[in-house]
XYZ file of C-alpha atoms in Angstrom:
676
model
C 0.070 -0.059 -0.010
C 1.694 3.473 -1.242
C 2.514 6.104 1.553
C 0.501 9.971 0.796
C 2.236 12.768 1.861
C 1.186 15.913 2.453
C 3.251 18.850 2.446
C 2.984 22.333 3.543
C 5.798 24.803 2.390
C 5.616 27.789 4.872
C 8.290 31.104 4.838
C 10.115 29.098 7.646
C 10.067 25.784 7.833
C 8.919 22.746 4.882
C 6.892 20.349 6.650
C 6.032 16.982 5.213
C 3.252 14.400 6.779
C 3.361 10.963 5.318
C 0.234 8.152 6.061
C 0.789 5.020 5.509
C -2.649 4.167 3.974
C -2.619 0.321 5.325
C -1.221 0.595 8.715
C -2.584 3.935 9.382
C 1.174 4.891 10.990
C 2.507 8.663 10.676
C 5.391 10.056 10.231
C 6.973 13.704 9.957
C 9.556 15.435 9.204
C 10.222 18.932 8.984
C 13.601 21.216 7.416
C 14.162 24.402 6.710
C 12.464 26.041 3.996
C 14.282 27.236 0.217
C 12.396 30.364 -0.555
C 14.731 30.678 -3.847
C 12.717 27.369 -5.133
C 10.406 26.212 -2.805
C 10.602 22.825 -4.668
C 13.826 22.030 -3.226
C 12.966 22.164 0.277
C 9.787 19.611 -0.899
C 12.175 17.232 -2.552
C 14.378 17.439 -0.021
C 11.849 16.098 2.645
C 10.623 13.400 0.349
C 14.772 11.763 0.038
C 14.842 12.157 3.914
C 12.066 9.979 4.294
C 14.416 7.161 2.982
C 11.758 6.150 1.023
C 11.771 4.863 -2.605
C 9.849 7.606 -5.171
C 7.577 3.986 -6.125
C 6.461 3.991 -2.408
C 4.595 7.436 -2.611
C 0.976 7.657 -3.647
C -0.687 10.695 -3.514
C 1.768 14.043 -2.957
C -1.037 16.803 -1.626
C 0.932 20.459 -1.364
C -0.193 23.394 -0.120
C 2.152 26.362 -1.820
C 2.641 30.466 -0.868
C 4.552 30.742 -4.848
C 1.528 32.565 -5.560
C 0.856 34.737 -2.612
C 4.767 35.713 -2.247
C 4.918 36.786 -6.438
C 1.618 39.320 -5.026
C 3.327 40.350 -1.889
C 6.900 40.689 -2.954
C 5.857 42.229 -6.201
C 8.025 39.442 -8.385
C 5.206 38.345 -10.432
C 5.242 37.628 -14.162
C 5.480 41.061 -17.125
C 1.653 40.986 -18.065
C -0.304 42.888 -20.501
C -4.049 43.921 -19.997
C -6.196 43.878 -23.053
C -9.871 45.783 -22.080
C -12.587 47.878 -23.761
C -12.032 51.368 -24.799
C -12.182 53.885 -21.812
C -11.473 51.082 -18.959
C -7.515 50.992 -18.885
C -7.110 52.758 -15.933
C -9.650 50.454 -13.779
C -6.998 48.981 -11.177
C -5.678 52.394 -10.629
C -8.818 53.869 -9.890
C -9.556 50.925 -7.373
C -12.359 52.151 -4.797
C -12.037 55.274 -2.416
C -9.815 53.906 -0.190
C -6.063 54.144 1.233
C -3.500 52.368 2.434
C -3.635 54.103 6.091
C -6.495 56.539 7.636
C -4.129 59.385 7.757
C -2.708 61.825 5.422
C -2.467 62.410 1.756
C 0.621 60.610 0.124
C 1.773 57.678 -0.913
C 1.796 55.859 -3.454
C -0.015 52.733 -5.357
C 1.356 50.583 -8.390
C -1.250 48.570 -9.926
C 0.490 44.548 -10.499
C 0.087 45.334 -14.339
C 1.658 49.180 -14.859
C -0.562 51.543 -17.126
C 2.170 50.955 -20.061
C 1.433 47.674 -20.416
C -2.300 48.409 -21.005
C -4.614 48.565 -23.720
C -8.056 49.386 -25.260
C -9.820 48.190 -28.008
C -13.019 49.065 -29.888
C -15.593 46.467 -28.392
C -18.674 46.637 -26.461
C -21.282 44.673 -24.930
C -24.204 46.106 -22.136
C -24.998 44.424 -18.625
C -27.954 42.498 -20.201
C -25.349 40.718 -22.626
C -26.310 42.127 -25.885
C -23.372 42.653 -27.754
C -23.174 46.813 -28.878
C -19.769 46.422 -30.802
C -18.113 43.545 -32.199
C -14.277 43.103 -31.492
C -12.685 43.458 -34.982
C -9.916 40.781 -35.233
C -7.629 42.921 -37.429
C -7.282 45.538 -34.797
C -6.725 42.826 -31.798
C -4.057 41.039 -34.187
C -2.123 44.196 -34.863
C -2.163 45.241 -31.227
C -1.195 41.987 -29.926
C 1.997 41.873 -32.469
C 2.647 45.367 -31.083
C 2.707 44.045 -27.447
C 4.886 40.732 -28.436
C 7.196 43.398 -29.634
C 7.350 45.420 -26.380
C 11.290 45.627 -25.268
C 9.901 44.528 -21.928
C 8.701 40.997 -23.001
C 5.543 40.371 -21.415
C 4.879 36.742 -20.531
C 1.298 36.857 -20.400
C -2.165 38.675 -21.492
C -5.209 39.028 -19.754
C -8.349 39.963 -21.307
C -11.465 41.864 -19.276
C -13.726 43.472 -21.559
C -16.978 45.412 -19.796
C -20.091 42.884 -18.808
C -18.139 40.256 -20.653
C -19.558 38.024 -17.813
C -23.373 38.895 -19.237
C -22.223 37.247 -22.784
C -18.026 36.124 -23.200
C -19.124 36.523 -27.400
C -16.068 39.178 -27.564
C -13.957 37.273 -25.389
C -13.651 34.233 -27.203
C -12.813 36.215 -30.476
C -10.069 37.765 -28.433
C -9.267 33.853 -27.062
C -9.249 32.664 -30.885
C -6.959 35.757 -31.857
C -4.292 34.886 -29.134
C -4.711 31.318 -29.761
C -3.013 31.966 -33.236
C -0.391 34.847 -32.093
C 0.554 34.463 -28.423
C 3.716 32.278 -27.983
C 2.464 30.227 -24.814
C -0.361 29.197 -23.006
C -0.685 32.266 -20.460
C -3.549 33.852 -21.868
C -6.781 34.334 -18.929
C -10.007 35.547 -20.124
C -12.264 36.876 -17.236
C -15.141 35.337 -18.483
C -13.102 31.999 -17.440
C -11.418 33.102 -14.431
C -14.556 35.673 -12.972
C -17.927 36.042 -14.858
C -19.414 37.887 -12.432
C -20.298 41.806 -12.212
C -17.738 44.266 -10.293
C -15.740 45.407 -12.848
C -12.723 46.778 -10.537
C -12.609 43.012 -8.767
C -12.824 41.177 -12.092
C -10.279 43.099 -13.758
C -7.925 42.344 -10.714
C -8.654 39.150 -10.033
C -8.253 38.359 -13.867
C -5.139 40.344 -13.550
C -3.842 38.440 -11.128
C -4.342 34.987 -12.315
C -2.201 36.494 -15.407
C 0.461 37.531 -13.045
C 1.198 34.601 -11.571
C 0.650 32.198 -13.974
C 3.532 31.712 -15.554
C 5.495 31.732 -11.778
C 3.765 29.065 -10.846
C 3.600 27.468 -14.126
C 6.951 26.840 -13.822
C 7.081 25.997 -10.230
C 4.769 22.983 -11.118
C 6.605 22.251 -14.318
C 9.469 22.023 -12.515
C 8.542 20.261 -9.827
C 6.933 17.758 -11.397
C 9.556 17.039 -14.029
C 11.908 16.729 -10.710
C 9.719 14.211 -9.183
C 9.436 12.486 -13.179
C 13.517 12.300 -13.138
C 13.670 10.813 -9.450
C 11.012 7.485 -10.345
C 7.374 9.243 -9.364
C 4.737 8.951 -11.538
C 1.895 9.205 -9.678
C -0.531 12.256 -9.167
C 0.348 15.800 -7.739
C -2.020 17.686 -6.461
C -2.734 21.462 -5.156
C -4.554 22.877 -2.466
C -6.761 25.545 -3.474
C -7.779 28.884 -1.314
C -11.166 27.499 -0.588
C -9.695 24.420 1.121
C -10.527 21.868 -1.670
C -8.158 20.254 -4.447
C -7.433 20.599 -7.922
C -4.318 19.109 -10.145
C -1.586 20.372 -11.926
C -3.049 21.046 -14.617
C -5.975 22.839 -13.227
C -3.807 24.982 -10.798
C -1.562 25.995 -13.956
C -4.753 27.245 -15.311
C -6.167 28.769 -12.646
C -2.943 29.945 -10.656
C -5.436 32.530 -8.882
C -7.259 29.850 -6.991
C -3.556 29.318 -5.219
C -3.589 32.235 -3.639
C -4.181 31.232 -0.036
C -3.351 27.767 -0.674
C -1.001 27.092 2.637
C -3.013 28.842 4.731
C -6.485 27.065 3.505
C -5.047 23.241 4.432
C -4.665 25.071 8.090
C -7.830 25.496 8.927
C -9.357 22.375 7.092
C -7.404 19.700 9.873
C -7.931 22.855 12.918
C -11.733 22.434 12.020
C -11.711 18.800 11.483
C -9.729 17.898 14.686
C -12.096 20.531 16.841
C -14.949 19.226 15.253
C -14.091 15.685 16.565
C -13.133 16.676 19.815
C -16.230 18.252 20.659
C -15.973 22.044 19.143
C -18.045 22.683 16.646
C -17.307 26.349 16.991
C -13.215 27.491 16.899
C -10.751 30.221 16.240
C -8.157 28.889 14.468
C -4.602 30.362 14.440
C -2.053 29.355 12.378
C 1.415 30.997 14.042
C 4.483 30.089 11.873
C 7.496 31.647 11.385
C 6.618 34.559 9.233
C 2.886 35.446 9.964
C -0.474 34.823 11.975
C -3.155 33.066 10.151
C -6.942 33.496 11.843
C -9.855 32.067 10.651
C -13.183 31.372 12.426
C -15.012 28.021 12.222
C -18.904 28.115 12.953
C -20.716 24.626 13.176
C -18.302 22.719 12.250
C -17.516 24.384 9.056
C -15.001 27.406 8.101
C -16.418 30.400 6.959
C -16.049 31.161 3.353
C -15.804 34.330 1.489
C -16.284 35.289 -2.062
C -13.498 38.064 -2.026
C -10.195 38.921 -0.083
C -7.202 41.689 -0.252
C -4.208 39.894 -1.035
C -2.553 43.262 -0.584
C -3.594 47.067 -0.776
C -5.462 47.595 -3.702
C -5.404 43.508 -5.143
C -8.604 42.339 -3.817
C -9.237 38.588 -5.577
C -12.195 37.496 -5.985
C -12.937 34.147 -6.178
C -14.308 31.084 -3.258
C -11.931 30.776 -0.438
C -11.476 30.379 3.176
C -11.416 33.595 4.773
C -8.559 34.289 6.916
C -6.723 37.274 7.972
C -3.020 37.457 8.045
C -1.186 39.847 9.944
C 2.737 39.812 10.055
C 3.310 37.932 13.558
C 5.235 34.671 13.983
C 7.937 33.648 15.282
C 10.471 35.293 13.023
C 8.840 38.375 12.800
C 11.550 40.960 14.004
C 10.965 43.693 16.583
C 12.166 47.188 15.928
C 11.124 50.827 17.899
C 9.941 53.122 15.549
C 10.376 56.738 15.214
C 8.464 57.559 18.365
C 10.009 54.738 20.026
C 7.457 52.649 20.272
C 7.821 48.750 20.385
C 6.489 47.026 17.511
C 6.536 42.943 15.845
C 6.768 42.520 12.538
C 5.460 42.230 9.697
C 8.954 42.247 8.509
C 10.722 38.701 9.413
C 13.477 37.260 9.835
C 12.298 34.203 7.567
C 14.135 30.876 7.151
C 17.780 32.922 6.702
C 18.943 34.353 8.230
C 16.653 33.550 10.553
C 16.209 34.706 14.375
C 19.426 35.251 15.947
C 19.637 32.147 18.311
C 19.796 30.480 15.005
C 22.881 31.046 14.544
C 22.490 31.920 10.679
C 23.360 35.405 10.798
C 20.289 37.206 12.141
C 21.359 39.737 13.709
C 17.421 41.431 14.709
C 15.722 40.119 17.662
C 12.459 38.356 16.964
C 9.591 37.126 19.126
C 11.162 33.368 19.024
C 14.326 34.935 20.375
C 12.402 36.698 23.092
C 10.528 33.166 23.982
C 14.351 31.575 24.062
C 15.434 33.941 26.472
C 12.574 33.620 28.799
C 13.241 29.577 28.932
C 9.465 28.834 26.764
C 11.607 27.153 24.096
C 14.505 24.498 25.068
C 17.509 25.671 23.351
C 18.718 21.825 23.122
C 15.277 20.435 21.430
C 14.568 23.059 18.729
C 12.331 22.463 16.368
C 14.672 23.686 13.576
C 17.290 20.526 15.205
C 19.810 22.977 15.969
C 21.107 23.906 19.672
C 19.753 27.804 20.280
C 22.471 30.288 21.145
C 20.417 31.815 24.324
C 22.980 34.679 25.033
C 23.440 35.729 21.219
C 19.539 36.087 21.550
C 19.927 38.205 24.628
C 22.840 40.523 23.756
C 20.502 41.360 20.645
C 17.031 41.846 22.790
C 19.115 43.785 25.441
C 20.767 46.077 23.168
C 17.904 46.597 20.196
C 14.923 46.725 22.766
C 16.163 46.743 26.476
C 18.642 50.164 26.636
C 16.289 51.853 24.540
C 13.572 51.318 26.706
C 15.071 51.548 29.815
C 14.376 47.416 30.687
C 16.284 44.932 31.263
C 17.330 41.595 29.205
C 13.834 39.307 30.535
C 12.191 42.493 30.838
C 12.533 43.559 27.067
C 11.574 39.451 26.397
C 8.525 40.216 27.933
C 7.485 43.094 26.358
C 8.422 41.696 22.951
C 5.790 38.971 23.626
C 2.997 41.035 24.873
C 3.095 43.745 22.187
C 3.114 40.119 19.730
C 0.247 38.766 21.711
C -1.785 41.990 21.328
C -1.518 42.259 17.678
C -2.169 38.773 17.586
C -5.498 39.387 19.807
C -6.587 42.306 17.815
C -7.157 40.269 14.869
C -8.753 37.199 16.203
C -11.172 39.992 17.971
C -11.898 41.208 14.298
C -13.192 37.735 12.914
C -14.870 36.848 16.277
C -16.713 39.485 18.295
C -16.750 41.759 15.412
C -18.748 39.458 13.635
C -21.376 39.140 16.543
C -19.482 35.875 17.712
C -19.227 35.567 21.508
C -15.381 34.452 22.295
C -16.590 32.170 25.274
C -18.667 30.225 22.905
C -15.722 29.262 20.829
C -12.285 27.048 21.657
C -8.649 28.817 20.455
C -7.128 25.895 17.739
C -3.599 26.862 17.961
C -1.219 25.480 15.602
C 2.050 26.532 13.334
C 4.931 26.174 15.327
C 4.913 29.151 17.393
C 1.316 28.942 18.189
C 1.164 26.632 20.937
C 3.045 29.281 22.843
C 1.220 31.948 22.379
C -2.838 30.690 23.156
C -2.809 31.156 26.787
C -2.132 34.903 26.630
C -4.434 35.048 23.653
C -7.136 33.087 25.533
C -7.024 35.971 28.401
C -6.535 38.909 25.708
C -9.719 37.882 23.775
C -12.009 35.689 26.584
C -12.093 32.658 24.247
C -13.380 29.670 26.191
C -11.319 27.254 25.700
C -7.522 25.918 23.746
C -7.490 22.873 21.839
C -3.656 21.958 20.838
C -3.707 19.360 17.970
C -1.398 16.156 18.836
C 1.060 17.704 16.151
C 0.401 21.405 15.809
C 3.547 22.285 14.187
C 2.548 20.326 11.243
C -1.551 20.718 10.972
C -1.208 22.582 7.710
C 0.389 19.771 6.594
C -1.509 17.273 7.625
C -5.130 19.375 6.229
C -3.319 18.596 2.944
C -3.842 15.086 3.386
C -7.701 16.129 5.136
C -8.782 17.939 2.077
C -11.619 17.152 -0.472
C -11.693 18.003 -4.101
C -13.260 20.805 -4.755
C -14.020 22.825 -7.962
C -16.389 26.333 -7.791
C -18.471 28.019 -10.784
C -20.221 31.467 -10.245
C -22.793 32.807 -12.976
C -23.612 36.437 -12.484
C -27.571 36.677 -13.500
C -28.399 40.019 -11.636
C -32.253 39.764 -12.036
C -35.274 40.442 -10.140
C -36.766 37.048 -8.236
C -39.958 37.588 -10.250
C -38.623 37.782 -13.437
C -36.011 34.734 -13.314
C -36.641 31.863 -15.480
C -36.538 28.917 -13.124
C -36.019 26.440 -15.382
C -32.885 28.427 -16.965
C -31.104 28.590 -13.568
C -31.802 24.884 -12.710
C -30.087 24.473 -16.481
C -26.973 26.148 -15.288
C -26.369 24.223 -11.884
C -27.077 21.277 -13.475
C -24.468 22.276 -16.382
C -21.769 23.400 -13.972
C -22.396 19.707 -11.803
C -21.820 17.915 -15.065
C -18.834 20.002 -15.572
C -17.425 20.072 -12.065
C -18.019 15.951 -12.117
C -15.609 15.549 -15.414
C -12.725 17.328 -13.741
C -12.549 15.306 -10.339
C -12.750 11.912 -13.064
C -10.132 13.972 -15.040
C -7.841 14.778 -11.874
C -8.527 10.960 -11.043
C -8.747 11.655 -7.331
C -9.865 9.130 -5.360
C -13.247 10.378 -3.372
C -15.959 8.818 -1.927
C -18.868 10.368 -3.109
C -19.432 13.436 -4.401
C -21.744 16.561 -3.124
C -23.345 19.549 -4.883
C -23.181 22.647 -3.014
C -25.969 25.448 -4.450
C -25.842 28.748 -3.107
C -27.356 32.204 -4.681
C -25.488 36.040 -3.919
C -29.046 37.753 -3.264
C -30.089 41.654 -2.309
C -32.776 44.315 -2.086
C -33.073 46.332 -5.042
C -30.690 48.740 -5.387
C -28.159 48.014 -3.056
C -24.293 47.465 -3.875
C -23.601 44.712 -1.426
C -25.221 41.283 -1.348
C -26.430 38.402 1.133
C -25.158 34.496 0.307
C -28.116 31.698 0.835
C -28.609 28.222 0.179
C -30.377 27.513 -2.725
C -33.572 25.061 -1.870
C -33.660 21.909 -3.965
C -37.151 22.888 -5.565
C -36.435 26.397 -6.933
C -39.317 28.661 -6.746
C -39.892 32.004 -6.201
C -41.372 32.011 -2.684
C -38.792 29.954 -1.558
C -36.202 31.843 -2.606
C -37.563 34.932 -1.539
C -37.648 33.267 2.238
C -33.832 31.944 1.915
C -32.536 35.234 1.472
C -35.070 37.188 4.138
C -33.584 34.303 6.889
C -29.873 35.113 5.425
C -30.740 39.029 5.800
C -31.848 38.611 8.848
C -29.182 37.038 10.351
C -26.951 39.079 9.105
C -28.626 42.371 9.994
C -31.403 41.198 12.077
C -34.134 42.549 10.118
C -35.596 42.772 6.967
C -37.030 45.630 4.633
C -40.679 45.715 3.065
C -41.991 45.934 0.004
C -38.537 46.260 -1.728
C -37.984 44.041 -4.790
C -35.192 41.227 -4.232
C -32.525 40.187 -6.765
C -30.520 37.331 -7.607
C -26.934 38.636 -8.838
C -25.002 35.934 -8.667
C -25.586 31.915 -8.844
C -22.546 29.400 -6.902
C -21.953 26.252 -7.615
C -19.558 24.328 -5.556
C -18.902 20.297 -6.684
C -17.089 18.239 -3.643
C -15.645 15.162 -3.638
C -15.547 13.661 -0.414
C -12.317 11.475 0.553
C -11.924 9.617 2.892
C -11.496 10.983 6.789
C -8.019 10.328 8.845
C -8.668 8.220 12.100
C -7.386 10.916 14.595
C -6.885 8.391 17.478
C -3.974 6.974 15.872
C -2.009 10.096 15.891
C -2.137 9.870 19.816
C 0.121 8.206 22.115
C -0.388 4.255 22.366
C -0.270 2.854 25.877
C -1.299 4.598 29.249
C 1.427 6.804 31.069
C 1.577 8.442 34.711
C 2.223 12.249 34.476
C 5.789 11.302 36.104
C 6.755 8.919 33.361
C 6.522 12.246 30.930
C 7.716 14.788 33.267
C 11.174 15.509 31.581
C 13.543 18.185 33.410
C 12.123 21.349 35.723
C 13.885 24.274 34.646
C 13.410 28.534 35.670
C 10.840 29.464 33.213
C 10.229 33.797 32.688
C 6.203 34.838 34.092
C 5.516 38.120 33.836
C 7.908 39.382 36.481
C 9.956 37.207 37.633
C 11.439 33.106 36.738
C 9.091 29.894 37.599
C 10.164 26.358 38.347
C 8.719 24.586 35.999
C 7.854 21.162 35.104
C 8.500 20.147 31.544
C 6.625 17.355 29.571
C 7.546 15.055 26.788
C 3.877 15.122 24.853
C 4.394 11.675 22.961
C 4.080 10.163 26.790
C 1.099 11.973 28.026
C -2.000 10.010 27.519
C -5.629 10.323 27.354
C -6.942 11.038 30.412
C -3.840 12.620 32.103
C -4.490 16.458 33.850
C -1.547 18.937 34.169
C -1.654 22.635 36.291
C 0.499 25.266 34.811
C 2.695 26.502 35.133
C 3.724 23.906 32.941
C 5.794 23.498 29.284
C 4.889 20.704 27.075
C 7.974 19.852 24.394
C 7.478 17.758 21.192
C 9.620 17.983 18.312
C 7.404 19.980 16.017
C 6.276 22.975 18.712
C 6.163 23.630 22.069
C 3.662 24.144 24.117
C 2.870 26.926 27.462
C 0.361 26.973 30.091
C 0.087 29.704 31.882
C 0.226 29.519 35.679
C -3.761 29.857 36.447
C -4.513 27.318 33.314
C -4.788 23.555 33.538
C -4.809 21.035 30.674
C -5.827 17.424 30.243
C -5.060 15.530 27.321
C -8.615 14.379 25.695
C -9.127 11.022 23.458
C -7.597 12.047 20.496
C -4.346 12.917 22.516
C -5.274 16.655 21.936
C -4.060 19.095 25.015
C -7.316 20.856 26.134
C -6.627 24.071 27.687
C -8.911 26.259 30.261
C -8.928 28.652 33.133
C -8.602 27.201 36.598
């Protein structure tokens, strides 16, 4: 029986989970990421496993290649071809600014103005073609673009109202297929067939911007695996938490922008639900950032759009994840006013925190945890012995002395500021969305997450914390848990009373057939296929819409009732005597994969708390060092209870239990932390 592999490539570490499908045995590998070429760390991890490539089954991969390309502005050189008069849509954006103060600052779209072109064509909002695209005009323009000395790699086509009728974009496709030298041709009617001109143009442009980067990466990865003897599937995690093949990923590269973080939410939500916590706040704290999400009733919250960076929205179905620059490698620094700040700059994998002794000079959150005794310098997740003294000197000289604080007090200040920054993001996705944090469990994961969970419980008022058995590699485990999924959208923008319900059913049925065909082509092993139908609806004249589940039997009265129920949940009331419009249809075709048995992850055999005790060492809390018991996670069997202060160590992470908290080990091997 082959071994399935889940791989998460983060900014600091690359994590691999290897699951023997027959025995259920799980093994893990963690090694430093290779930012210049993520595939090198991935391939190195597979080689470190000691298995032959022929022994691997499906490989599922979460990647940050697309995200990094956008954030670092290192995507491909692209051209945008649009309707006459709409060249500057990317520049005009919405009426927002990167900060709420001052009028200065610049914004550079991912496709600069000199690479944005107009053609004479026009379709109205009803789908009527007012002016057909002239192929000869477009041919001349394409030849001009190809002669550009900047060597344009990809082209995005986004015509006004093409979501209502893609006729002119189809003409453009035929011209480009004859002239364009590669497959990097992106049509808005394929990527995002929805209204909202700016979001559609941005999403199409982002797809073109990252498609060559993703394609090269995936092709290189596939070739490297083939050269080493691997001949099976490689699947990628999408931003919606589903799987897709490399071929689909190369074509719809925009669907990978939150690939890695989405896998973590999938694993955390499933783990929490199995443990009896259907409502959860997930907090993935790695080396570079904190990715937070909310799970209600066992289901991660999905959103139709997100901002990858200021002025760069992406409108595709994805798990709603809030990302801030607060990870273990986030750098502590003083602003011009002398205030302590954390991130968003990160020490990354190289040179890393000062304590890693790889050339890092600036103190980080990890350095502060090492100085406070919370991380064992002899048992770090990097596998190297950490330099506590170097970390202390950096904190003391760069933070402590300017603030008039001693070494430990300065380290504690770094931790407090980082915790407050993370707590604000958790409030944003819980309290400000109308959720009571006391009814949720915090699921911290990533290498650094469990170190900060207790403080976040205090700051946000969360009811309990659940630390998974493998917190440091939860995202990699999520790769093995994810279902196959394909999403489809169609804008109708019609009043409910004017809907052709038969036509709506035909659209939904066609998308189900297309989704099933994609799943069959990808040959992903699934137990069954389900379809989810939703509609975005709003009152006449409203700009924004509400998403509601479509009933099995389509009729106007039921659609109206579904919308009003969703609207009432969101706003507490409905509006009387105003027509309702169905703006966009959404269809998800989901191939459900076999579920992992989490009980296999926990320790086997009963042990006592004394057997799990490794040592007692001084750990700093608030104002002094406390003698703190250190436990071996692998020896904490279900049913054991431990009171804080305490630390639980394992190869992939460290869990800190605050002095006023208690923890128990549940039947799955999870650590459940609560206030005493």
